[in-house]
PDB file of C-alpha atoms and ligand atoms in Angstrom:
ATOM      1  CA  UNK P   1     -45.557  27.442   1.213  1.00  0.00           C
ATOM      2  CA  UNK P   2     -46.508  30.690   2.734  1.00  0.00           C
ATOM      3  CA  UNK P   3     -46.938  30.941   6.500  1.00  0.00           C
ATOM      4  CA  UNK P   4     -50.554  31.405   7.502  1.00  0.00           C
ATOM      5  CA  UNK P   5     -51.506  33.617  10.236  1.00  0.00           C
ATOM      6  CA  UNK P   6     -55.151  34.143  11.649  1.00  0.00           C
ATOM      7  CA  UNK P   7     -56.004  36.966  13.804  1.00  0.00           C
ATOM      8  CA  UNK P   8     -59.038  36.599  15.984  1.00  0.00           C
ATOM      9  CA  UNK P   9     -60.446  39.763  17.602  1.00  0.00           C
ATOM     10  CA  UNK P  10     -63.509  41.994  17.865  1.00  0.00           C
ATOM     11  CA  UNK P  11     -61.891  44.765  15.805  1.00  0.00           C
ATOM     12  CA  UNK P  12     -60.432  43.468  12.659  1.00  0.00           C
ATOM     13  CA  UNK P  13     -60.159  47.106  11.380  1.00  0.00           C
ATOM     14  CA  UNK P  14     -57.674  47.879  14.143  1.00  0.00           C
ATOM     15  CA  UNK P  15     -55.067  45.791  12.274  1.00  0.00           C
ATOM     16  CA  UNK P  16     -55.520  47.354   8.609  1.00  0.00           C
ATOM     17  CA  UNK P  17     -52.634  49.808   8.881  1.00  0.00           C
ATOM     18  CA  UNK P  18     -50.015  47.985  10.684  1.00  0.00           C
ATOM     19  CA  UNK P  19     -50.646  44.926   8.340  1.00  0.00           C
ATOM     20  CA  UNK P  20     -50.378  47.020   5.132  1.00  0.00           C
ATOM     21  CA  UNK P  21     -47.205  48.807   5.691  1.00  0.00           C
ATOM     22  CA  UNK P  22     -43.565  48.249   5.815  1.00  0.00           C
ATOM     23  CA  UNK P  23     -42.129  44.828   6.779  1.00  0.00           C
ATOM     24  CA  UNK P  24     -45.575  42.950   7.017  1.00  0.00           C
ATOM     25  CA  UNK P  25     -46.770  44.496   3.497  1.00  0.00           C
ATOM     26  CA  UNK P  26     -43.544  43.210   1.777  1.00  0.00           C
ATOM     27  CA  UNK P  27     -43.843  39.857   3.477  1.00  0.00           C
ATOM     28  CA  UNK P  28     -47.507  39.548   2.088  1.00  0.00           C
ATOM     29  CA  UNK P  29     -46.429  40.804  -1.214  1.00  0.00           C
ATOM     30  CA  UNK P  30     -43.746  38.266  -1.551  1.00  0.00           C
ATOM     31  CA  UNK P  31     -46.178  35.523  -0.674  1.00  0.00           C
ATOM     32  CA  UNK P  32     -43.992  34.687   2.445  1.00  0.00           C
ATOM     33  CA  UNK P  33     -46.878  35.280   4.712  1.00  0.00           C
ATOM     34  CA  UNK P  34     -50.671  35.347   4.684  1.00  0.00           C
ATOM     35  CA  UNK P  35     -52.473  37.248   7.402  1.00  0.00           C
ATOM     36  CA  UNK P  36     -56.297  36.845   7.720  1.00  0.00           C
ATOM     37  CA  UNK P  37     -58.683  38.648  10.055  1.00  0.00           C
ATOM     38  CA  UNK P  38     -61.493  36.718  11.774  1.00  0.00           C
ATOM     39  CA  UNK P  39     -64.082  38.634  13.687  1.00  0.00           C
ATOM     40  CA  UNK P  40     -65.180  36.811  16.824  1.00  0.00           C
ATOM     41  CA  UNK P  41     -68.534  38.513  16.654  1.00  0.00           C
ATOM     42  CA  UNK P  42     -69.313  36.527  13.544  1.00  0.00           C
ATOM     43  CA  UNK P  43     -69.537  33.591  15.749  1.00  0.00           C
ATOM     44  CA  UNK P  44     -71.925  35.026  18.163  1.00  0.00           C
ATOM     45  CA  UNK P  45     -75.535  33.904  18.121  1.00  0.00           C
ATOM     46  CA  UNK P  46     -78.919  35.615  18.561  1.00  0.00           C
ATOM     47  CA  UNK P  47     -80.371  38.922  17.634  1.00  0.00           C
ATOM     48  CA  UNK P  48     -77.736  41.047  19.599  1.00  0.00           C
ATOM     49  CA  UNK P  49     -74.719  38.984  18.714  1.00  0.00           C
ATOM     50  CA  UNK P  50     -73.614  39.067  22.417  1.00  0.00           C
ATOM     51  CA  UNK P  51     -69.849  38.063  22.800  1.00  0.00           C
ATOM     52  CA  UNK P  52     -69.260  38.998  26.603  1.00  0.00           C
ATOM     53  CA  UNK P  53     -71.139  38.647  29.846  1.00  0.00           C
ATOM     54  CA  UNK P  54     -70.522  39.438  33.519  1.00  0.00           C
ATOM     55  CA  UNK P  55     -67.966  37.328  35.548  1.00  0.00           C
ATOM     56  CA  UNK P  56     -69.312  34.443  37.641  1.00  0.00           C
ATOM     57  CA  UNK P  57     -68.213  35.108  41.252  1.00  0.00           C
ATOM     58  CA  UNK P  58     -68.564  38.766  40.760  1.00  0.00           C
ATOM     59  CA  UNK P  59     -66.066  41.491  39.977  1.00  0.00           C
ATOM     60  CA  UNK P  60     -65.710  44.440  37.561  1.00  0.00           C
ATOM     61  CA  UNK P  61     -66.093  44.456  33.878  1.00  0.00           C
ATOM     62  CA  UNK P  62     -67.167  41.852  31.293  1.00  0.00           C
ATOM     63  CA  UNK P  63     -65.580  38.482  30.164  1.00  0.00           C
ATOM     64  CA  UNK P  64     -65.609  37.200  26.615  1.00  0.00           C
ATOM     65  CA  UNK P  65     -68.027  34.193  26.437  1.00  0.00           C
ATOM     66  CA  UNK P  66     -66.512  30.669  25.519  1.00  0.00           C
ATOM     67  CA  UNK P  67     -68.774  29.953  22.630  1.00  0.00           C
ATOM     68  CA  UNK P  68     -67.971  32.710  19.995  1.00  0.00           C
ATOM     69  CA  UNK P  69     -64.224  32.476  20.903  1.00  0.00           C
ATOM     70  CA  UNK P  70     -64.059  28.746  20.533  1.00  0.00           C
ATOM     71  CA  UNK P  71     -66.115  28.542  17.458  1.00  0.00           C
ATOM     72  CA  UNK P  72     -63.950  31.310  15.802  1.00  0.00           C
ATOM     73  CA  UNK P  73     -60.793  29.247  16.660  1.00  0.00           C
ATOM     74  CA  UNK P  74     -62.168  26.024  15.382  1.00  0.00           C
ATOM     75  CA  UNK P  75     -63.233  27.725  12.137  1.00  0.00           C
ATOM     76  CA  UNK P  76     -59.623  28.131  11.210  1.00  0.00           C
ATOM     77  CA  UNK P  77     -57.801  25.545  13.202  1.00  0.00           C
ATOM     78  CA  UNK P  78     -55.990  22.550  11.466  1.00  0.00           C
ATOM     79  CA  UNK P  79     -53.784  19.673  12.926  1.00  0.00           C
ATOM     80  CA  UNK P  80     -50.864  21.878  12.138  1.00  0.00           C
ATOM     81  CA  UNK P  81     -52.025  25.152  13.962  1.00  0.00           C
ATOM     82  CA  UNK P  82     -50.546  26.732  17.021  1.00  0.00           C
ATOM     83  CA  UNK P  83     -52.998  28.824  18.899  1.00  0.00           C
ATOM     84  CA  UNK P  84     -51.669  31.868  20.915  1.00  0.00           C
ATOM     85  CA  UNK P  85     -53.597  33.944  23.489  1.00  0.00           C
ATOM     86  CA  UNK P  86     -52.132  37.277  24.067  1.00  0.00           C
ATOM     87  CA  UNK P  87     -52.629  37.542  27.700  1.00  0.00           C
ATOM     88  CA  UNK P  88     -51.354  39.964  30.565  1.00  0.00           C
ATOM     89  CA  UNK P  89     -50.976  36.633  32.376  1.00  0.00           C
ATOM     90  CA  UNK P  90     -48.864  34.903  29.600  1.00  0.00           C
ATOM     91  CA  UNK P  91     -45.133  34.321  29.756  1.00  0.00           C
ATOM     92  CA  UNK P  92     -43.056  37.244  28.615  1.00  0.00           C
ATOM     93  CA  UNK P  93     -42.208  37.434  25.089  1.00  0.00           C
ATOM     94  CA  UNK P  94     -38.447  37.301  24.025  1.00  0.00           C
ATOM     95  CA  UNK P  95     -36.566  37.052  20.765  1.00  0.00           C
ATOM     96  CA  UNK P  96     -36.139  33.039  21.173  1.00  0.00           C
ATOM     97  CA  UNK P  97     -39.744  32.689  21.403  1.00  0.00           C
ATOM     98  CA  UNK P  98     -40.312  34.846  18.188  1.00  0.00           C
ATOM     99  CA  UNK P  99     -37.771  32.702  16.424  1.00  0.00           C
ATOM    100  CA  UNK P 100     -39.467  29.602  17.403  1.00  0.00           C
ATOM    101  CA  UNK P 101     -42.874  30.731  16.364  1.00  0.00           C
ATOM    102  CA  UNK P 102     -41.395  31.933  12.984  1.00  0.00           C
ATOM    103  CA  UNK P 103     -40.952  28.108  12.180  1.00  0.00           C
ATOM    104  CA  UNK P 104     -44.620  27.246  12.515  1.00  0.00           C
ATOM    105  CA  UNK P 105     -46.667  26.851   9.401  1.00  0.00           C
ATOM    106  CA  UNK P 106     -49.981  28.184  10.917  1.00  0.00           C
ATOM    107  CA  UNK P 107     -50.402  30.550  13.691  1.00  0.00           C
ATOM    108  CA  UNK P 108     -53.672  31.650  15.298  1.00  0.00           C
ATOM    109  CA  UNK P 109     -53.611  34.752  17.597  1.00  0.00           C
ATOM    110  CA  UNK P 110     -56.442  35.357  19.845  1.00  0.00           C
ATOM    111  CA  UNK P 111     -56.626  38.944  20.961  1.00  0.00           C
ATOM    112  CA  UNK P 112     -58.902  39.389  24.210  1.00  0.00           C
ATOM    113  CA  UNK P 113     -61.081  42.465  24.945  1.00  0.00           C
ATOM    114  CA  UNK P 114     -62.706  43.649  28.116  1.00  0.00           C
ATOM    115  CA  UNK P 115     -61.495  41.651  31.085  1.00  0.00           C
ATOM    116  CA  UNK P 116     -60.353  38.846  28.978  1.00  0.00           C
ATOM    117  CA  UNK P 117     -61.737  35.418  27.653  1.00  0.00           C
ATOM    118  CA  UNK P 118     -63.496  32.559  29.608  1.00  0.00           C
ATOM    119  CA  UNK P 119     -60.949  30.151  31.133  1.00  0.00           C
ATOM    120  CA  UNK P 120     -62.367  27.228  29.130  1.00  0.00           C
ATOM    121  CA  UNK P 121     -61.284  28.753  25.781  1.00  0.00           C
ATOM    122  CA  UNK P 122     -57.657  28.673  27.059  1.00  0.00           C
ATOM    123  CA  UNK P 123     -58.118  25.117  28.497  1.00  0.00           C
ATOM    124  CA  UNK P 124     -59.642  23.738  25.396  1.00  0.00           C
ATOM    125  CA  UNK P 125     -58.033  25.609  22.503  1.00  0.00           C
ATOM    126  CA  UNK P 126     -54.947  27.477  23.450  1.00  0.00           C
ATOM    127  CA  UNK P 127     -51.433  26.270  23.117  1.00  0.00           C
ATOM    128  CA  UNK P 128     -49.499  29.238  24.447  1.00  0.00           C
ATOM    129  CA  UNK P 129     -50.232  32.379  26.460  1.00  0.00           C
ATOM    130  CA  UNK P 130     -47.856  35.345  25.702  1.00  0.00           C
ATOM    131  CA  UNK P 131     -47.621  38.697  27.365  1.00  0.00           C
ATOM    132  CA  UNK P 132     -45.519  41.544  25.777  1.00  0.00           C
ATOM    133  CA  UNK P 133     -44.499  43.187  28.972  1.00  0.00           C
ATOM    134  CA  UNK P 134     -45.418  44.194  32.645  1.00  0.00           C
ATOM    135  CA  UNK P 135     -47.887  46.866  32.058  1.00  0.00           C
ATOM    136  CA  UNK P 136     -51.585  47.000  31.269  1.00  0.00           C
ATOM    137  CA  UNK P 137     -53.056  47.628  27.804  1.00  0.00           C
ATOM    138  CA  UNK P 138     -56.742  47.892  26.933  1.00  0.00           C
ATOM    139  CA  UNK P 139     -56.870  44.931  24.688  1.00  0.00           C
ATOM    140  CA  UNK P 140     -54.696  42.116  23.199  1.00  0.00           C
ATOM    141  CA  UNK P 141     -54.689  43.931  19.741  1.00  0.00           C
ATOM    142  CA  UNK P 142     -51.376  46.018  20.165  1.00  0.00           C
ATOM    143  CA  UNK P 143     -49.782  42.933  21.700  1.00  0.00           C
ATOM    144  CA  UNK P 144     -50.844  40.958  18.550  1.00  0.00           C
ATOM    145  CA  UNK P 145     -49.321  43.482  16.210  1.00  0.00           C
ATOM    146  CA  UNK P 146     -46.075  43.488  18.199  1.00  0.00           C
ATOM    147  CA  UNK P 147     -45.869  39.745  18.290  1.00  0.00           C
ATOM    148  CA  UNK P 148     -46.524  39.337  14.480  1.00  0.00           C
ATOM    149  CA  UNK P 149     -44.037  42.028  13.505  1.00  0.00           C
ATOM    150  CA  UNK P 150     -41.386  40.440  15.814  1.00  0.00           C
ATOM    151  CA  UNK P 151     -42.076  36.997  14.411  1.00  0.00           C
ATOM    152  CA  UNK P 152     -42.056  38.196  10.791  1.00  0.00           C
ATOM    153  CA  UNK P 153     -38.495  39.326  10.925  1.00  0.00           C
ATOM    154  CA  UNK P 154     -37.437  35.642  11.496  1.00  0.00           C
ATOM    155  CA  UNK P 155     -39.372  34.329   8.523  1.00  0.00           C
ATOM    156  CA  UNK P 156     -36.620  33.706   5.935  1.00  0.00           C
ATOM    157  CA  UNK P 157     -36.719  36.183   3.025  1.00  0.00           C
ATOM    158  CA  UNK P 158     -38.680  38.786   5.021  1.00  0.00           C
ATOM    159  CA  UNK P 159     -35.701  40.982   5.768  1.00  0.00           C
ATOM    160  CA  UNK P 160     -33.838  40.391   2.606  1.00  0.00           C
ATOM    161  CA  UNK P 161     -30.367  40.045   4.192  1.00  0.00           C
ATOM    162  CA  UNK P 162     -30.578  36.671   5.555  1.00  0.00           C
ATOM    163  CA  UNK P 163     -28.516  37.147   8.926  1.00  0.00           C
ATOM    164  CA  UNK P 164     -30.408  40.242   9.788  1.00  0.00           C
ATOM    165  CA  UNK P 165     -32.565  39.057  12.559  1.00  0.00           C
ATOM    166  CA  UNK P 166     -29.612  37.370  14.300  1.00  0.00           C
ATOM    167  CA  UNK P 167     -27.253  40.329  14.083  1.00  0.00           C
ATOM    168  CA  UNK P 168     -29.506  42.757  15.807  1.00  0.00           C
ATOM    169  CA  UNK P 169     -29.367  43.630  19.469  1.00  0.00           C
ATOM    170  CA  UNK P 170     -31.583  41.466  21.379  1.00  0.00           C
ATOM    171  CA  UNK P 171     -31.240  38.501  18.937  1.00  0.00           C
ATOM    172  CA  UNK P 172     -29.181  36.951  21.688  1.00  0.00           C
ATOM    173  CA  UNK P 173     -30.440  39.463  24.263  1.00  0.00           C
ATOM    174  CA  UNK P 174     -26.919  40.364  25.644  1.00  0.00           C
ATOM    175  CA  UNK P 175     -25.762  43.202  23.473  1.00  0.00           C
ATOM    176  CA  UNK P 176     -26.345  46.752  22.206  1.00  0.00           C
ATOM    177  CA  UNK P 177     -24.916  48.144  19.117  1.00  0.00           C
ATOM    178  CA  UNK P 178     -23.023  51.455  19.123  1.00  0.00           C
ATOM    179  CA  UNK P 179     -24.529  54.855  18.319  1.00  0.00           C
ATOM    180  CA  UNK P 180     -25.440  55.653  14.678  1.00  0.00           C
ATOM    181  CA  UNK P 181     -24.666  58.673  12.594  1.00  0.00           C
ATOM    182  CA  UNK P 182     -25.354  59.829   9.096  1.00  0.00           C
ATOM    183  CA  UNK P 183     -24.991  62.946   6.928  1.00  0.00           C
ATOM    184  CA  UNK P 184     -24.374  65.756   7.451  1.00  0.00           C
ATOM    185  CA  UNK P 185     -20.917  65.135   9.097  1.00  0.00           C
ATOM    186  CA  UNK P 186     -21.526  68.508  11.204  1.00  0.00           C
ATOM    187  CA  UNK P 187     -24.970  69.390  12.475  1.00  0.00           C
ATOM    188  CA  UNK P 188     -25.469  72.500  14.551  1.00  0.00           C
ATOM    189  CA  UNK P 189     -21.738  72.240  15.337  1.00  0.00           C
ATOM    190  CA  UNK P 190     -21.952  68.776  16.345  1.00  0.00           C
ATOM    191  CA  UNK P 191     -19.475  66.397  14.896  1.00  0.00           C
ATOM    192  CA  UNK P 192     -19.727  62.722  13.936  1.00  0.00           C
ATOM    193  CA  UNK P 193     -16.977  60.746  16.073  1.00  0.00           C
ATOM    194  CA  UNK P 194     -13.760  60.681  14.253  1.00  0.00           C
ATOM    195  CA  UNK P 195     -13.295  56.997  14.320  1.00  0.00           C
ATOM    196  CA  UNK P 196     -16.392  56.488  11.996  1.00  0.00           C
ATOM    197  CA  UNK P 197     -14.886  58.675   9.465  1.00  0.00           C
ATOM    198  CA  UNK P 198     -11.424  56.933   9.585  1.00  0.00           C
ATOM    199  CA  UNK P 199     -12.319  54.024   7.108  1.00  0.00           C
ATOM    200  CA  UNK P 200     -10.482  51.878   9.607  1.00  0.00           C
ATOM    201  CA  UNK P 201     -12.957  48.782   9.906  1.00  0.00           C
ATOM    202  CA  UNK P 202     -11.125  47.143  12.827  1.00  0.00           C
ATOM    203  CA  UNK P 203     -11.189  50.259  14.910  1.00  0.00           C
ATOM    204  CA  UNK P 204     -14.890  51.029  13.983  1.00  0.00           C
ATOM    205  CA  UNK P 205     -15.921  47.496  15.019  1.00  0.00           C
ATOM    206  CA  UNK P 206     -14.087  47.813  18.375  1.00  0.00           C
ATOM    207  CA  UNK P 207     -15.373  51.236  19.151  1.00  0.00           C
ATOM    208  CA  UNK P 208     -19.026  50.169  18.250  1.00  0.00           C
ATOM    209  CA  UNK P 209     -18.687  47.176  20.578  1.00  0.00           C
ATOM    210  CA  UNK P 210     -17.299  49.290  23.433  1.00  0.00           C
ATOM    211  CA  UNK P 211     -19.987  52.046  23.165  1.00  0.00           C
ATOM    212  CA  UNK P 212     -22.702  49.250  22.971  1.00  0.00           C
ATOM    213  CA  UNK P 213     -21.368  47.663  26.209  1.00  0.00           C
ATOM    214  CA  UNK P 214     -21.275  51.148  28.000  1.00  0.00           C
ATOM    215  CA  UNK P 215     -24.919  51.674  26.849  1.00  0.00           C
ATOM    216  CA  UNK P 216     -25.966  48.220  28.072  1.00  0.00           C
ATOM    217  CA  UNK P 217     -24.466  48.443  31.486  1.00  0.00           C
ATOM    218  CA  UNK P 218     -26.150  51.985  32.038  1.00  0.00           C
ATOM    219  CA  UNK P 219     -29.471  51.252  30.475  1.00  0.00           C
ATOM    220  CA  UNK P 220     -29.952  47.567  31.133  1.00  0.00           C
ATOM    221  CA  UNK P 221     -27.985  46.446  34.280  1.00  0.00           C
ATOM    222  CA  UNK P 222     -30.334  43.383  34.375  1.00  0.00           C
ATOM    223  CA  UNK P 223     -28.917  42.100  31.012  1.00  0.00           C
ATOM    224  CA  UNK P 224     -25.271  43.178  31.815  1.00  0.00           C
ATOM    225  CA  UNK P 225     -25.443  40.811  34.752  1.00  0.00           C
ATOM    226  CA  UNK P 226     -26.104  37.813  32.558  1.00  0.00           C
ATOM    227  CA  UNK P 227     -23.041  38.560  30.498  1.00  0.00           C
ATOM    228  CA  UNK P 228     -20.702  38.029  33.447  1.00  0.00           C
TER     229      UNK P 228
HETATM  230  C1  21W M 301     -55.549  43.634  30.661  1.00  0.00           C
HETATM  231  C2  21W M 301     -57.299  42.310  29.965  1.00  0.00           C
HETATM  232  C3  21W M 301     -55.997  43.412  31.972  1.00  0.00           C
HETATM  233  C4  21W M 301     -57.553  41.884  31.154  1.00  0.00           C
HETATM  234  C5  21W M 301     -58.252  37.361  36.470  1.00  0.00           C
HETATM  235  C6  21W M 301     -58.046  37.131  35.253  1.00  0.00           C
HETATM  236  C7  21W M 301     -52.533  40.887  26.087  1.00  0.00           C
HETATM  237  C8  21W M 301     -51.474  42.532  27.616  1.00  0.00           C
HETATM  238  C9  21W M 301     -52.811  41.934  26.876  1.00  0.00           C
HETATM  239  C10 21W M 301     -56.266  43.142  29.682  1.00  0.00           C
HETATM  240  C11 21W M 301     -56.898  42.603  32.237  1.00  0.00           C
HETATM  241  C12 21W M 301     -50.419  41.805  26.990  1.00  0.00           C
HETATM  242  C13 21W M 301     -58.289  39.242  35.297  1.00  0.00           C
HETATM  243  C14 21W M 301     -49.162  43.067  28.198  1.00  0.00           C
HETATM  244  C15 21W M 301     -51.365  43.459  28.372  1.00  0.00           C
HETATM  245  C16 21W M 301     -54.188  42.293  27.169  1.00  0.00           C
HETATM  246  C17 21W M 301     -55.943  43.637  28.363  1.00  0.00           C
HETATM  247  C18 21W M 301     -57.319  42.114  33.714  1.00  0.00           C
HETATM  248  C19 21W M 301     -58.224  40.660  35.093  1.00  0.00           C
HETATM  249  N1  21W M 301     -58.594  38.680  36.508  1.00  0.00           N
HETATM  250  N2  21W M 301     -49.286  42.045  27.413  1.00  0.00           N
HETATM  251  N3  21W M 301     -57.929  38.146  34.481  1.00  0.00           N
HETATM  252  N4  21W M 301     -50.146  43.750  28.811  1.00  0.00           N
HETATM  253  N5  21W M 301     -54.630  43.252  27.860  1.00  0.00           N
HETATM  254  N6  21W M 301     -57.635  40.868  33.782  1.00  0.00           N
HETATM  255  O1  21W M 301     -52.170  44.186  28.922  1.00  0.00           O
HETATM  256  O2  21W M 301     -55.041  41.623  26.579  1.00  0.00           O
HETATM  257  S1  21W M 301     -50.833  40.440  25.939  1.00  0.00           S
END
């Protein structure tokens, strides 16, 4: 059975390109994954289809009202669903979380707009709050794309080569791979490292591992510490 993803937002059109190219297109074409858009505004009531209002207690900006969000979630929720709110106040996304979520049959992603959603939506309907990093974005839309692409790699059959997602750097979050080269062998006088042309697989492996370690220590001393 294909995995089912529902994306709830105010701008379904935001997602049309990222979901129709590359990995997510192939996953859907192979019937490994189905992604459906839900426009939260379709659950707004009244002539103006209002979805946001000023925060109680004061403060800047607007907050998404509970009614339309909760009704939108309930319109797709089943007993098997897991509901994720993409939130700057969520727990930080990592590879392990992506792998876990790839095992679920039905995921509901709620992308917030404005200053976020009414807390009662989170309390009543959300299972997990996830952030993609310590920086501020204008909405939960880009984080939803990031999360879905990161999860999709762990769905069996999506990458083609089954051990793909685990081989890559960050699968275990403790390694980098070595630098990569392709043809031409000489470019503007710059040569491809000799060892890669040697055909000596054991030396190549060892060289890549060393180069990856040097890079990790330089770029990500935080991860390097974990290794020791
Ligand atoms: C950013 C909404 C900041 C609201 C008390 C409670 C989803 C995101 C987002 C956004 C605020 C993620 C407040 C990394 C992100 C997201 C929009 C401020 C004020 N006060 N990961 N809330 N960065 N961003 N909220 O921005 O929705 S995952």
